[in-house]
JSON list of C-alpha atoms in Angstrom, two decimals:
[
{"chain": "A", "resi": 240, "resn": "UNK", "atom": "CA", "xyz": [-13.79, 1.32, -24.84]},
{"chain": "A", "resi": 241, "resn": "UNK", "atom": "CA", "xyz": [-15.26, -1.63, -23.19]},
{"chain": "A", "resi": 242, "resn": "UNK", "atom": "CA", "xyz": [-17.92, -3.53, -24.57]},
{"chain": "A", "resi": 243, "resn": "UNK", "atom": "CA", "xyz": [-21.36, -3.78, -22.88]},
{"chain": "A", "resi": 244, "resn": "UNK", "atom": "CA", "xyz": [-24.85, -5.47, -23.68]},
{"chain": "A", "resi": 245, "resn": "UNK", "atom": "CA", "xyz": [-28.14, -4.92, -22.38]},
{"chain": "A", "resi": 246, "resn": "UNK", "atom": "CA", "xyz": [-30.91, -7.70, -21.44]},
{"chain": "A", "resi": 247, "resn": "UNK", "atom": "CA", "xyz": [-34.32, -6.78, -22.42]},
{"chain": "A", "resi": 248, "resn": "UNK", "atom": "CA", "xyz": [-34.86, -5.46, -25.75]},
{"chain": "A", "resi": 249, "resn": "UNK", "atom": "CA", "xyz": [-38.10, -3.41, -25.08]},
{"chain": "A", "resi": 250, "resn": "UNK", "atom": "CA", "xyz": [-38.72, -0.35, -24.11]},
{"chain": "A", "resi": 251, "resn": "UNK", "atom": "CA", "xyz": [-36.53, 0.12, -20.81]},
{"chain": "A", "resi": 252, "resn": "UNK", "atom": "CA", "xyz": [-33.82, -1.74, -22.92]},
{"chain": "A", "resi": 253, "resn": "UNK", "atom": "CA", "xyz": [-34.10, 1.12, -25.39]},
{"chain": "A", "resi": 254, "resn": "UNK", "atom": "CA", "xyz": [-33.85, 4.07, -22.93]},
{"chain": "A", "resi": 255, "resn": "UNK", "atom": "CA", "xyz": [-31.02, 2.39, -21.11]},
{"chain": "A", "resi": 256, "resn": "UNK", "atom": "CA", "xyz": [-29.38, 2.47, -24.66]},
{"chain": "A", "resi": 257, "resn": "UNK", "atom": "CA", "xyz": [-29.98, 6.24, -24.86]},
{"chain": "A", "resi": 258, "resn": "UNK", "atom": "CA", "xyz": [-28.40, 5.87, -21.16]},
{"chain": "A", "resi": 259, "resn": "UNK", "atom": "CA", "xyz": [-25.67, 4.77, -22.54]},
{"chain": "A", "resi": 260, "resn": "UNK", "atom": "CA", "xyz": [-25.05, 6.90, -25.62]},
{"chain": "A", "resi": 261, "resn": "UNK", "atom": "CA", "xyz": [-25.21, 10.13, -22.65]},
{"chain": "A", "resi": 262, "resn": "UNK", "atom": "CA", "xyz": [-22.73, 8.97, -20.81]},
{"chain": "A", "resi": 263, "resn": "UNK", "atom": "CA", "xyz": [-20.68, 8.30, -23.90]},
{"chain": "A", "resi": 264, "resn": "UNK", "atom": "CA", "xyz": [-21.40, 11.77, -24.86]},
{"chain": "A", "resi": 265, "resn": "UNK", "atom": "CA", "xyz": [-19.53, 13.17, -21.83]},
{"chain": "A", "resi": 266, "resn": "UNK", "atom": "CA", "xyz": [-16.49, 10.30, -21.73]},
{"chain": "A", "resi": 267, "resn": "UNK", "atom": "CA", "xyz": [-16.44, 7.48, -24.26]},
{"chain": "A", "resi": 268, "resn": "UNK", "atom": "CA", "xyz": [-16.09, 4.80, -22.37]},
{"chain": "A", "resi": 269, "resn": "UNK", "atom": "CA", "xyz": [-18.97, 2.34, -23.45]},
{"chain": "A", "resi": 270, "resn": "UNK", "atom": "CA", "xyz": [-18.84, 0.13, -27.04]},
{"chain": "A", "resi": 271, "resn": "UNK", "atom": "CA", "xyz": [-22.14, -1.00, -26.92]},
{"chain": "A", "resi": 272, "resn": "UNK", "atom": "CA", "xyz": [-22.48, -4.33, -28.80]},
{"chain": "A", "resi": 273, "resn": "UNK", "atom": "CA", "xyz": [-26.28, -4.91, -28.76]},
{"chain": "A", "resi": 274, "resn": "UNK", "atom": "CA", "xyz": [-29.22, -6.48, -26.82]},
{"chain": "A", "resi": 275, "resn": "UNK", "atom": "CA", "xyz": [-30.01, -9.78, -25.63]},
{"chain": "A", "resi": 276, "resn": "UNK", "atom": "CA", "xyz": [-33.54, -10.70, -25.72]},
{"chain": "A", "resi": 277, "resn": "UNK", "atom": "CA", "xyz": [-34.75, -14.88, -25.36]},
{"chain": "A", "resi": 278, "resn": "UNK", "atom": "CA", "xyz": [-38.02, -13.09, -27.80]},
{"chain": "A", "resi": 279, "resn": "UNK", "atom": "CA", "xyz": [-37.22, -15.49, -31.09]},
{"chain": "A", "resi": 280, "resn": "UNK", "atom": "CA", "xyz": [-38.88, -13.05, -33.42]},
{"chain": "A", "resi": 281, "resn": "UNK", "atom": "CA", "xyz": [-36.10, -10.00, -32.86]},
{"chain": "A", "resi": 282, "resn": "UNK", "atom": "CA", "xyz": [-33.12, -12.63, -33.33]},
{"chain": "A", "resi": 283, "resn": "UNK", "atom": "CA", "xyz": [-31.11, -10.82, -35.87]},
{"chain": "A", "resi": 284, "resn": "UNK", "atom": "CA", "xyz": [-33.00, -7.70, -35.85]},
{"chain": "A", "resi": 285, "resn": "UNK", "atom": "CA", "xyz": [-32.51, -4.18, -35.55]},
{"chain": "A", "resi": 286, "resn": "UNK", "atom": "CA", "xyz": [-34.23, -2.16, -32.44]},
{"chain": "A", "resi": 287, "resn": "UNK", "atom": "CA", "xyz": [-33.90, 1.29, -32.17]},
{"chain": "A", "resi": 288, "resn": "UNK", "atom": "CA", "xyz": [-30.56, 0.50, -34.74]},
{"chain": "A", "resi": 289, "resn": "UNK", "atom": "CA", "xyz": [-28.93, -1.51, -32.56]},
{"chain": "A", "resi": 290, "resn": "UNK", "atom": "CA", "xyz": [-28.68, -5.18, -33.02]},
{"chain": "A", "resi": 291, "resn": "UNK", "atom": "CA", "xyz": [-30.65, -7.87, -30.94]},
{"chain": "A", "resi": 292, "resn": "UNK", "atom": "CA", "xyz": [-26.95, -10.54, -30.87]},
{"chain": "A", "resi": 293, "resn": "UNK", "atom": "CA", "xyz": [-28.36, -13.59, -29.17]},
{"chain": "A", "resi": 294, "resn": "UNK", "atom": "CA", "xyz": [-30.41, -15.12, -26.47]},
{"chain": "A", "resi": 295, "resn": "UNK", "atom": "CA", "xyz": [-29.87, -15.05, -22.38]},
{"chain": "A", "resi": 296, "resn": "UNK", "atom": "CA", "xyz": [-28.27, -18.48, -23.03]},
{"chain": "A", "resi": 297, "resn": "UNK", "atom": "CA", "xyz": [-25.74, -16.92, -25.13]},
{"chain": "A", "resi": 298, "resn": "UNK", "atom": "CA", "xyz": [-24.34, -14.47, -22.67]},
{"chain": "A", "resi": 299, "resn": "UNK", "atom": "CA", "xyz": [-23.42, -17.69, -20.48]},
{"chain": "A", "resi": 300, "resn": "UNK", "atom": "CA", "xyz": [-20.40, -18.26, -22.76]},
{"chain": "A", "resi": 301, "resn": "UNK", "atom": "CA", "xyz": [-19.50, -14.35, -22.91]},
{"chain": "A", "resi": 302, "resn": "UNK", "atom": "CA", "xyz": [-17.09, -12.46, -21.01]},
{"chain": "A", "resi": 303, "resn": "UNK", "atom": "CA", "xyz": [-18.08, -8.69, -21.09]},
{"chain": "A", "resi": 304, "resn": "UNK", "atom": "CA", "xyz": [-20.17, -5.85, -19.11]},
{"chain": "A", "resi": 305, "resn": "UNK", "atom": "CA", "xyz": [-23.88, -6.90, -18.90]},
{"chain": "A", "resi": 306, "resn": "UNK", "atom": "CA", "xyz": [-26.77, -4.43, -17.82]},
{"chain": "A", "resi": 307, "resn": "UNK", "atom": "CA", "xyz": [-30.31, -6.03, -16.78]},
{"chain": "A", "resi": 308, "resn": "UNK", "atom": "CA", "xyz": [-33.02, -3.81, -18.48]},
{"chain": "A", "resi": 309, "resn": "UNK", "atom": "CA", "xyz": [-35.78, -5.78, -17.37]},
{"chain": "A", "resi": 310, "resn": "UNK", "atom": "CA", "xyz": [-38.04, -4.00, -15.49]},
{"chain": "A", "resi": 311, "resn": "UNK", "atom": "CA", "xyz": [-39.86, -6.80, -13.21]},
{"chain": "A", "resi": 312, "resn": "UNK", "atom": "CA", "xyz": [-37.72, -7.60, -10.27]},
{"chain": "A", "resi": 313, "resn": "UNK", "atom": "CA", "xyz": [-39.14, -10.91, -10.20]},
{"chain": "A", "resi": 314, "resn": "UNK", "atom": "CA", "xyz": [-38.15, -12.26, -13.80]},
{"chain": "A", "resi": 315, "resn": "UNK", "atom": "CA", "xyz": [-34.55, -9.39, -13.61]},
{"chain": "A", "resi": 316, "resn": "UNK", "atom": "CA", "xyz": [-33.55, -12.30, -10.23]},
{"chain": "A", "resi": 317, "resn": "UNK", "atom": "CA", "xyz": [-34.63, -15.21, -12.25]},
{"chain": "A", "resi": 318, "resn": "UNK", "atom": "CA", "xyz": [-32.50, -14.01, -15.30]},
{"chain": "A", "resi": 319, "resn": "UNK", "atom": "CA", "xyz": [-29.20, -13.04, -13.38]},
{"chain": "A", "resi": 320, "resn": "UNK", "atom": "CA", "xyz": [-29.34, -16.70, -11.37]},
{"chain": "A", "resi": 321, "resn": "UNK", "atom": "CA", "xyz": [-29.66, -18.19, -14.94]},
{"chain": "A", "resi": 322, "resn": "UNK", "atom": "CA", "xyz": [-26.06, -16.67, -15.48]},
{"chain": "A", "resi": 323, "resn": "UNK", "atom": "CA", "xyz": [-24.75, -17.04, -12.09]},
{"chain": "A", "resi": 324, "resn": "UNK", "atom": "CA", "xyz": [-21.77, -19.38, -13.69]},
{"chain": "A", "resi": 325, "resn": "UNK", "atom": "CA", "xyz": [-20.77, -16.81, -15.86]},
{"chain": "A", "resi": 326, "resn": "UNK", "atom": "CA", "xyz": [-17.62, -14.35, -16.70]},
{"chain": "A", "resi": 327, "resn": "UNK", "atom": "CA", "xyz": [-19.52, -11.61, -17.05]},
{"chain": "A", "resi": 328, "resn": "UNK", "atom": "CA", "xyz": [-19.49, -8.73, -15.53]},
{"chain": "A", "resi": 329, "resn": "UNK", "atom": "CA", "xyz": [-22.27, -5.84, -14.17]},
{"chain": "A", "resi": 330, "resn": "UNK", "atom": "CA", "xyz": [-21.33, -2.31, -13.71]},
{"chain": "A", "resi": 331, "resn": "UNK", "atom": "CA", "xyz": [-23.27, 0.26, -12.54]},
{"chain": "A", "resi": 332, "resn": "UNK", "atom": "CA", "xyz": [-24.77, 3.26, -14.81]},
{"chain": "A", "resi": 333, "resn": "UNK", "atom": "CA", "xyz": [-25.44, 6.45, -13.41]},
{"chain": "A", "resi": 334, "resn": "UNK", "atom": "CA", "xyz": [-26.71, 8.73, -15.94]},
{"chain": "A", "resi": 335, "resn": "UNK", "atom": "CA", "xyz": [-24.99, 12.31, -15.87]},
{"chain": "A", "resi": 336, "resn": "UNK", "atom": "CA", "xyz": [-27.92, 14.21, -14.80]},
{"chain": "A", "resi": 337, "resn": "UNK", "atom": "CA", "xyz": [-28.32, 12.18, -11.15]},
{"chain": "A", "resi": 338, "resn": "UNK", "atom": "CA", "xyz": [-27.16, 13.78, -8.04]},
{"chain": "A", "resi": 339, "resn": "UNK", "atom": "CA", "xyz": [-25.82, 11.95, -5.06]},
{"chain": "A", "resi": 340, "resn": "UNK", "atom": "CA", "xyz": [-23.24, 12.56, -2.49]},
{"chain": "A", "resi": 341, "resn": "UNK", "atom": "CA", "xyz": [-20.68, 10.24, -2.09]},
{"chain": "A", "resi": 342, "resn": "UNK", "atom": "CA", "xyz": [-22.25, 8.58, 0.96]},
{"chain": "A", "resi": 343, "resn": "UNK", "atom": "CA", "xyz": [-24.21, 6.68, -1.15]},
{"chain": "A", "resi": 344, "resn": "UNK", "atom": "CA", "xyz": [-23.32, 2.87, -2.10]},
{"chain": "A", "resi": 345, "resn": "UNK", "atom": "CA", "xyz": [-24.49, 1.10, -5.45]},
{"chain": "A", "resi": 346, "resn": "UNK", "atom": "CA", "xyz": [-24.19, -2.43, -5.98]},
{"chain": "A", "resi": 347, "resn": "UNK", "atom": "CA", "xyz": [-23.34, -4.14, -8.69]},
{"chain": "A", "resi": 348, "resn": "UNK", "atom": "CA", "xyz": [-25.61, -3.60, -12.12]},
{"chain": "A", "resi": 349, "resn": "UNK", "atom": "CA", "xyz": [-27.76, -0.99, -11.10]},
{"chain": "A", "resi": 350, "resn": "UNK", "atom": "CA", "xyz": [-29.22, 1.48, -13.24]},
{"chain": "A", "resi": 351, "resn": "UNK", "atom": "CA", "xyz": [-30.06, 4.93, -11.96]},
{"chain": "A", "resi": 352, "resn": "UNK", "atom": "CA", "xyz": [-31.50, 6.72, -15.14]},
{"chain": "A", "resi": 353, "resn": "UNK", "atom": "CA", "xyz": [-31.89, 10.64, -15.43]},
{"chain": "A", "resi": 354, "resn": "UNK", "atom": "CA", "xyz": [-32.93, 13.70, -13.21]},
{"chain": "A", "resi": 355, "resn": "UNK", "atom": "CA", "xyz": [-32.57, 11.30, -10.21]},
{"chain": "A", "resi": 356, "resn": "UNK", "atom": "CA", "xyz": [-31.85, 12.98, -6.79]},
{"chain": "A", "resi": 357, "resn": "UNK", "atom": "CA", "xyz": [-30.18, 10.61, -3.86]},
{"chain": "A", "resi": 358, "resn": "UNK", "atom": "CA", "xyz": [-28.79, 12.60, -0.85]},
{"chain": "A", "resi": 359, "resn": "UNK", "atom": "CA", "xyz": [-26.83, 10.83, 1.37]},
{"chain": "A", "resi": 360, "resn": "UNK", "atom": "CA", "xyz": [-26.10, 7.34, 3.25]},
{"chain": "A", "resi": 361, "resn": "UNK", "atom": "CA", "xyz": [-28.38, 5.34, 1.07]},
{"chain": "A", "resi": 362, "resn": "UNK", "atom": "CA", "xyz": [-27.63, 1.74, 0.09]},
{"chain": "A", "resi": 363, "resn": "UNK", "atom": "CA", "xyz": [-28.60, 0.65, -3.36]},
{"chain": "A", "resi": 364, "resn": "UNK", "atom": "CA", "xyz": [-28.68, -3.00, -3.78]},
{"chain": "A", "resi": 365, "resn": "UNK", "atom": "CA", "xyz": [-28.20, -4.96, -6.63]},
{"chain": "A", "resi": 366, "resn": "UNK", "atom": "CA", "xyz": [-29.30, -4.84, -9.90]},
{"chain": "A", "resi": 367, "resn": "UNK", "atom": "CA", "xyz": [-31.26, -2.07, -8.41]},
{"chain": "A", "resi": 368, "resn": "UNK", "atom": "CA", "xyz": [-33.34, 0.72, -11.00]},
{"chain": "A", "resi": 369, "resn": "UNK", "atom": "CA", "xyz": [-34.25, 3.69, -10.41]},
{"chain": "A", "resi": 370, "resn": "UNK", "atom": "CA", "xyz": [-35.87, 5.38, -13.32]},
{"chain": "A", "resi": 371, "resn": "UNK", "atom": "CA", "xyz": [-36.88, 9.02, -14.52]},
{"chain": "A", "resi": 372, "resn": "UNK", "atom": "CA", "xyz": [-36.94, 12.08, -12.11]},
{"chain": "A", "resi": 373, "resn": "UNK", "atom": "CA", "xyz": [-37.00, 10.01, -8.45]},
{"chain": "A", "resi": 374, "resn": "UNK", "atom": "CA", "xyz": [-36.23, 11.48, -5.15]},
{"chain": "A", "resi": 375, "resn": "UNK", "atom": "CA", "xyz": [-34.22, 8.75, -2.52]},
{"chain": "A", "resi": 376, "resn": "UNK", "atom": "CA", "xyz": [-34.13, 10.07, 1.11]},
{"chain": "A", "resi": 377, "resn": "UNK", "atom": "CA", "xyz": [-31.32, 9.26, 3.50]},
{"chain": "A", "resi": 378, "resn": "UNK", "atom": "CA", "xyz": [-30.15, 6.36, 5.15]},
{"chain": "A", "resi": 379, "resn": "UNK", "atom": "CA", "xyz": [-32.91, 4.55, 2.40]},
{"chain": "A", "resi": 380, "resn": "UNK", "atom": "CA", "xyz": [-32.78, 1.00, 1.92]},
{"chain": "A", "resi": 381, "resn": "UNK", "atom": "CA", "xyz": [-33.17, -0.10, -1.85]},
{"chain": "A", "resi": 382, "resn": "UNK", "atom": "CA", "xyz": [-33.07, -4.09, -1.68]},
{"chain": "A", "resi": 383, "resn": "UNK", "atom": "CA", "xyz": [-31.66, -6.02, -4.62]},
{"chain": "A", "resi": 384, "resn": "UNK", "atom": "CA", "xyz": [-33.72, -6.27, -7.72]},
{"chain": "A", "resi": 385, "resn": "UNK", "atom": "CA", "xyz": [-35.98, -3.38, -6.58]},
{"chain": "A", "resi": 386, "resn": "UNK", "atom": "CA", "xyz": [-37.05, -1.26, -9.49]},
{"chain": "A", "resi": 387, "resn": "UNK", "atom": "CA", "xyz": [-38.39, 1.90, -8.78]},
{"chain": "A", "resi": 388, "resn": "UNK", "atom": "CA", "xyz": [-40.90, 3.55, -11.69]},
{"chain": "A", "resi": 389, "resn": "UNK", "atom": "CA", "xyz": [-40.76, 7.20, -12.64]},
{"chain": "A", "resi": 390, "resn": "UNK", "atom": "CA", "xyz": [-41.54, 10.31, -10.00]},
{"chain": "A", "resi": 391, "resn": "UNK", "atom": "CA", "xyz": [-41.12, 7.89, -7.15]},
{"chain": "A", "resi": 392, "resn": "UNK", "atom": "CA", "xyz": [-40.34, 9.60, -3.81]},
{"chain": "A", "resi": 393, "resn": "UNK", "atom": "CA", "xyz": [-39.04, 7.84, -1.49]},
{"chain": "A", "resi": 394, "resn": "UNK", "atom": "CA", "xyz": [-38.18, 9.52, 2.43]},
{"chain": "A", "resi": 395, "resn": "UNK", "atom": "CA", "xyz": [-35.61, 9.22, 4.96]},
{"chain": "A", "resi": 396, "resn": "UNK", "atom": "CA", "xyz": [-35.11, 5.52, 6.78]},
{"chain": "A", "resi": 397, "resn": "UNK", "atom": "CA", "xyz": [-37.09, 3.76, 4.53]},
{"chain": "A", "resi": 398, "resn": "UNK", "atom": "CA", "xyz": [-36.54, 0.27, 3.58]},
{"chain": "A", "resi": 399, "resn": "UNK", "atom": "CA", "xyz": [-37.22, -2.01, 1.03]},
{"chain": "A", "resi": 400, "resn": "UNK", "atom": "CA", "xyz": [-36.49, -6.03, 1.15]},
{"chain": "A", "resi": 401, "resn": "UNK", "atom": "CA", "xyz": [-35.59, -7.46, -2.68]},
{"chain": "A", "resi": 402, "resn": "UNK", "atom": "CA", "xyz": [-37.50, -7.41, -5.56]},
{"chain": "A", "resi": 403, "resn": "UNK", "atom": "CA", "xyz": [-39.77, -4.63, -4.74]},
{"chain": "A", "resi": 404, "resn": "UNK", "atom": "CA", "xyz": [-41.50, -2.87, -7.20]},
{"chain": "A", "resi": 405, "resn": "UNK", "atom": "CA", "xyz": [-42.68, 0.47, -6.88]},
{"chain": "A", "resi": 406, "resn": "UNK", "atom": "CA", "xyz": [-45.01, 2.11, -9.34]},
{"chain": "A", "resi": 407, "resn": "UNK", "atom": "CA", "xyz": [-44.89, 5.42, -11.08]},
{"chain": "A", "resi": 408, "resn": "UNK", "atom": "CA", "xyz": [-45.32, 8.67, -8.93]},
{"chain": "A", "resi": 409, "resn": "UNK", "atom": "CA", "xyz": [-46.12, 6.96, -5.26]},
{"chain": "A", "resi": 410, "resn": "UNK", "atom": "CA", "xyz": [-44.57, 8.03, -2.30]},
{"chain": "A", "resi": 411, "resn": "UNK", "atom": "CA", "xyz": [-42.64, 6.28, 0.78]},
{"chain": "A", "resi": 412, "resn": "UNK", "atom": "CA", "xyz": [-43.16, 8.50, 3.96]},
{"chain": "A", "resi": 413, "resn": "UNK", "atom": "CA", "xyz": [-40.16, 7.99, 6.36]},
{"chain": "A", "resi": 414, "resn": "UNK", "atom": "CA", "xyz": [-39.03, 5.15, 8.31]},
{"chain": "A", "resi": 415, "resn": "UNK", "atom": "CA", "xyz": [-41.40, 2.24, 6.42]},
{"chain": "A", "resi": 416, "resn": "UNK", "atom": "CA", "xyz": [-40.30, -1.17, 5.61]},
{"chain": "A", "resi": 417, "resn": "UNK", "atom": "CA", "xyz": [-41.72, -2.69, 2.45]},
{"chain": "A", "resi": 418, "resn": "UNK", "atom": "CA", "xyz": [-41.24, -6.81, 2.06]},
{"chain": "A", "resi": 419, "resn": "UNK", "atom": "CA", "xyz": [-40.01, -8.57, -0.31]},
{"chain": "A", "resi": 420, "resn": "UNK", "atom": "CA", "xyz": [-41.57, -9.24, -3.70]},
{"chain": "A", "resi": 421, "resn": "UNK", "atom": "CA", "xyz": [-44.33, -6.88, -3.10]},
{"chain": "A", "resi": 422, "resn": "UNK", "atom": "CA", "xyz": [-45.89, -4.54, -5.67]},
{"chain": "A", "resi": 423, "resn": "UNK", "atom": "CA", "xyz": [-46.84, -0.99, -5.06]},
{"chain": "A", "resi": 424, "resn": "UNK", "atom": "CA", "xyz": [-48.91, 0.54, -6.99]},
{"chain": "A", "resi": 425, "resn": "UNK", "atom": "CA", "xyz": [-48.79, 3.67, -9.12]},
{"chain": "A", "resi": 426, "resn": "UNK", "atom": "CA", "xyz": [-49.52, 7.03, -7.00]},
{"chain": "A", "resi": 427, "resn": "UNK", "atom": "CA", "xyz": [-50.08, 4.80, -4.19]},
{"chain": "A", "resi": 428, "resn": "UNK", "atom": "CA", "xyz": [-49.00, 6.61, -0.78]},
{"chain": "A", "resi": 429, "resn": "UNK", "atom": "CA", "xyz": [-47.22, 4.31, 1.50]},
{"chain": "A", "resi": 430, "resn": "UNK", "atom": "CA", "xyz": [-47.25, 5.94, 5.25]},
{"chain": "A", "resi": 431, "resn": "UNK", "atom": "CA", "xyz": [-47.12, 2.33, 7.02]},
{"chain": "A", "resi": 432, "resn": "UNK", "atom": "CA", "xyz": [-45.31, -0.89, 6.56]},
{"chain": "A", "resi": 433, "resn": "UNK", "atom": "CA", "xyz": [-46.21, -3.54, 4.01]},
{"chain": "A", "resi": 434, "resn": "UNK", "atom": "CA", "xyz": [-45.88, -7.41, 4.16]},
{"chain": "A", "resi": 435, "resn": "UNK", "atom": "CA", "xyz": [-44.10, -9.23, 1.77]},
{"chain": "A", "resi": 436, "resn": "UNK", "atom": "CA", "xyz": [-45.85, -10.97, -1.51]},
{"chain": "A", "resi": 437, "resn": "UNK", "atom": "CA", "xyz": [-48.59, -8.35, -1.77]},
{"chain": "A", "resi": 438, "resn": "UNK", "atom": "CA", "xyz": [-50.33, -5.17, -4.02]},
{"chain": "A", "resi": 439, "resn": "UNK", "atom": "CA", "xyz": [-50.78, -2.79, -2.56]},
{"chain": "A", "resi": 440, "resn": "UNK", "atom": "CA", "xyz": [-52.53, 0.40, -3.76]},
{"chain": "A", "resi": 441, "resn": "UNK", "atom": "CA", "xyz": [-54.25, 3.86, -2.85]},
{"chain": "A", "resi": 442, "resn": "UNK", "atom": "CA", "xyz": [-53.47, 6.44, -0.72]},
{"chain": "A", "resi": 443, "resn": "UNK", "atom": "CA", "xyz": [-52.90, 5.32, 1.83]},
{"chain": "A", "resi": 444, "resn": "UNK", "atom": "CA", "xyz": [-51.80, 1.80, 0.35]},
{"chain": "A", "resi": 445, "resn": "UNK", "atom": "CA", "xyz": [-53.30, -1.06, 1.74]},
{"chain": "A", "resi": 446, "resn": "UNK", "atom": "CA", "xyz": [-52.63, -4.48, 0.32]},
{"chain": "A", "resi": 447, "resn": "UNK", "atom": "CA", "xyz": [-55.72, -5.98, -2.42]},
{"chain": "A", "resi": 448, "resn": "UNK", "atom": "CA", "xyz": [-53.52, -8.92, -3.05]},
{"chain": "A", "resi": 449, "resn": "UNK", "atom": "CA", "xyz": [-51.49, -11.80, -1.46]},
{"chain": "A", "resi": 450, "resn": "UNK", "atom": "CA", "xyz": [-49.69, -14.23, -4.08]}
]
């Protein structure tokens, strides 16, 4: 089995945990040492019965299989650069449950949690999530560090530039671009392109905010 730790302690950490104990269940493949978390106050502790071994400073000195549970894009880029110099190394995780064809490409550290659907000729970038019960549509984009929340569905075409983040149970209609570092918001309903650095919410989504 080959050891494995996950950044982010809270409560994406956890359920990438249970990620791993699933895929486990159908091939044990994953010796899952513990979390890394830079919170002082869980040093040492237990979460969810699973240790909390060190700090993202540690992990520059490590050599194993590191996952990236942190759910803003923003901070998940800042933390991976911070280890850019080390050995370790970032599979992907594709919980059993997902479907996808073969025509789909992951890159390196992504997460694609349960009851996820992607069809075909999609590119997922990396460091990429993709949590609960999504829908990706082909020939999608995902850009690296994008996370995408729970009962996201996203069409045919559509692209989005790094570090997107797109809230629980919006929609993507086909063919739109999102830029980079923007924010969409929950049950927001994208139907036209969206500059970068923005927040953009409603139905349809129109940027509030420019940061």
């Amino acid at each position: 089995m080959k050891d494995i730790a996950i950044i982010g302690a809270g409560g994406f950490g956890r359920e990438v945990a249970w990620l791993i104990e699933r895929l486990n269940n159908v091939k044990e493949e994953w010796n899952f040492v513990g979390f890394v978390d830079d919170d002082e106050t869980l040093q040492g502790k237990e979460v969810s019965g699973y240790q909390v071994i060190g700090n993202i400073e540690w992990l520059r000195n490590q050599e194993i299989n590191v996952v990236n549970a942190i759910g803003d894009p923003i901070i998940k880029k800042k933390v991976i650069e911070r280890l850019k110099d080390s050995k370790n190394t970032y599979p992907v995780l594709i919980d059993p449950s997902v479907i996808h064809s073969d025509k789909v490409s992951f890159g390196e550290g992504s997460i694609i949690c349960a009851a996820n659907i992607l069809t075909t000729d999609i590119k997922v970038g990396k460091h990429v999530i993709i949590n609960l019960d999504c829908t990706i549509g082909h020939d999608a984009t995902l850009g690296d560090y994008t996370t995408v929340l729970p009962s996201v569905n996203v069409s045919g075409f559509v692209e989005t530039k790094e570090c997107v983040s797109v809230g629980t149970g919006s929609a993507i209609i086909q063919g739109v671009k999102i830029g980079a570092n923007t924010v969409v918001g929950a049950g927001a309903v994208v139907v036209k392109e969206l500059p970068a650095n923005c927040v953009a919410v409603g139905a349809p989504a129109k940027p509030i905010k420019f940061f």
